[in-house]
XYZ file of C-alpha atoms in Angstrom:
180
model
C 212.192 48.398 191.019
C 208.997 50.335 190.708
C 209.035 53.689 189.033
C 208.120 56.550 191.274
C 206.429 59.651 189.966
C 209.725 61.558 190.273
C 211.604 58.974 188.165
C 208.945 59.071 185.448
C 209.330 62.850 185.245
C 213.098 62.466 184.976
C 212.691 60.030 182.080
C 210.492 62.574 180.324
C 213.031 65.351 180.962
C 215.793 63.106 179.625
C 213.732 62.396 176.509
C 212.958 66.083 176.062
C 216.620 67.052 176.275
C 217.425 64.305 173.777
C 214.718 65.636 171.414
C 216.285 69.082 171.695
C 219.604 67.565 170.554
C 217.844 65.947 167.592
C 216.250 69.195 166.497
C 219.485 71.135 166.933
C 221.404 68.553 164.874
C 218.840 68.655 162.078
C 218.919 72.445 161.958
C 222.721 72.560 161.856
C 223.019 69.860 159.200
C 220.343 71.396 156.985
C 221.506 75.003 157.138
C 225.245 75.017 157.705
C 226.923 72.350 155.579
C 229.876 72.896 153.277
C 228.707 71.291 150.053
C 229.041 67.531 150.265
C 231.527 67.708 153.147
C 229.561 67.650 156.392
C 231.363 68.675 159.515
C 228.552 69.236 161.979
C 228.071 66.694 164.744
C 225.265 64.230 165.125
C 224.523 65.201 168.715
C 221.871 62.565 169.215
C 224.557 59.881 168.852
C 226.497 61.571 171.667
C 223.280 61.527 173.703
C 222.877 57.850 172.888
C 226.360 57.174 174.276
C 225.474 59.059 177.468
C 222.296 57.022 177.871
C 224.223 53.783 177.343
C 226.727 54.784 180.011
C 224.257 55.514 182.782
C 220.999 53.721 182.011
C 220.191 50.037 182.278
C 219.816 47.996 179.114
C 216.029 47.734 178.826
C 215.038 51.285 179.660
C 217.906 52.600 177.537
C 216.953 50.436 174.577
C 213.350 51.588 174.754
C 214.257 55.287 175.026
C 216.834 55.076 172.216
C 214.508 53.205 169.871
C 211.631 55.609 170.493
C 213.778 58.726 170.105
C 215.568 57.508 166.996
C 212.213 56.495 165.532
C 211.066 60.077 166.083
C 214.342 61.277 164.527
C 213.711 59.027 161.524
C 210.236 60.489 161.147
C 211.907 63.855 160.514
C 213.976 62.429 157.642
C 212.973 61.091 154.224
C 213.816 57.458 155.106
C 211.716 54.930 156.964
C 211.716 55.784 160.703
C 212.252 52.128 161.641
C 215.638 52.256 159.883
C 216.805 54.955 162.275
C 215.318 53.043 165.199
C 217.360 50.011 164.151
C 220.593 51.946 163.641
C 220.155 53.735 166.965
C 219.636 50.498 168.870
C 222.629 48.788 167.214
C 224.846 51.766 168.099
C 223.346 51.750 171.605
C 224.136 48.055 172.042
C 227.748 48.549 170.925
C 228.163 51.570 173.158
C 226.580 49.762 176.119
C 228.968 46.815 175.780
C 232.004 49.101 175.451
C 231.002 51.156 178.518
C 230.701 47.990 180.586
C 234.218 46.922 179.569
C 235.839 50.205 180.595
C 236.075 50.802 184.353
C 236.560 54.594 184.253
C 234.705 57.597 182.944
C 236.574 60.628 181.564
C 236.510 62.900 178.507
C 238.917 60.765 176.468
C 236.773 57.685 177.065
C 233.655 59.629 176.080
C 235.316 60.778 172.855
C 236.571 57.299 171.951
C 233.297 55.511 172.645
C 231.296 58.186 170.838
C 233.561 57.884 167.791
C 233.115 54.094 167.690
C 229.348 54.293 168.235
C 229.019 56.965 165.573
C 230.963 54.931 163.009
C 228.820 51.894 163.799
C 225.701 54.041 163.456
C 226.736 55.331 160.033
C 227.925 51.928 158.790
C 224.643 50.241 159.752
C 222.712 53.103 158.165
C 224.837 52.762 155.011
C 224.324 48.993 154.753
C 220.570 49.246 155.257
C 220.212 51.980 152.638
C 222.718 50.516 150.169
C 221.742 46.853 150.361
C 218.273 46.903 151.887
C 216.719 49.679 149.847
C 218.947 49.282 146.799
C 219.976 52.937 146.718
C 223.444 52.675 145.221
C 226.112 55.322 145.643
C 229.867 55.341 145.967
C 230.603 53.982 149.411
C 234.080 55.567 149.670
C 232.507 58.983 149.222
C 230.038 58.163 151.976
C 232.770 56.999 154.347
C 235.309 59.735 153.570
C 233.038 62.722 153.051
C 230.253 61.984 155.477
C 230.659 59.156 158.000
C 234.218 59.834 159.108
C 233.955 63.662 159.435
C 230.573 63.393 161.153
C 231.976 60.787 163.560
C 234.997 62.940 164.361
C 232.895 66.049 164.955
C 230.391 64.047 167.006
C 233.126 62.596 169.178
C 234.749 65.998 169.681
C 231.459 67.566 170.800
C 230.496 64.613 173.023
C 232.110 65.979 176.229
C 229.904 69.069 175.872
C 226.807 66.887 175.442
C 227.829 64.790 178.461
C 228.342 67.991 180.447
C 224.880 69.191 179.415
C 223.248 65.970 180.599
C 225.318 65.902 183.800
C 224.512 69.558 184.507
C 220.851 68.694 184.211
C 221.411 66.205 187.047
C 221.073 62.938 185.175
C 224.331 61.424 186.370
C 222.964 61.235 189.913
C 219.673 59.802 188.667
C 221.104 57.235 186.252
C 223.282 54.653 187.940
C 226.195 53.199 186.028
C 226.652 49.480 186.518
C 230.318 48.991 187.316
C 232.279 46.337 185.456
C 229.565 44.069 184.164
C 231.288 41.636 181.842
C 229.106 40.013 179.238
């Protein structure tokens, strides 16, 4: 399939909307947290789940890696770490979407919760074991990963609605029932 000029513009619009989610998430997490208990969603993970639902594997992988690399550049860690965690969460979400034959809000919430937990667990293992930054892992799971995953999964139908309202569901074709 060759990319037409219209499809290239749609990929750029999709990336721009995803970058807006990244910036909004960073602003919310930096300015409105409750001490060490973070309740604000990681909206770019919800966007990642949307991309995995409606985009093919190669284009989705490339977009997710590039956007999470940009997201990592806005944080104090190595940007490649966020690129890795984003692509692992994308792969898990992609496989789960292909196993489920229907698309509704409950499915979006469940898949986003799983992808978000995978994202935070991979990020934790890379930072804890790879970089040697030691901290209490139960505090990370209880006070950060789990609440952020719950809030991300709860907000995911709104993120899906935003992408669908922008017309990306018609542009991105979901492959029905591809079993790996």
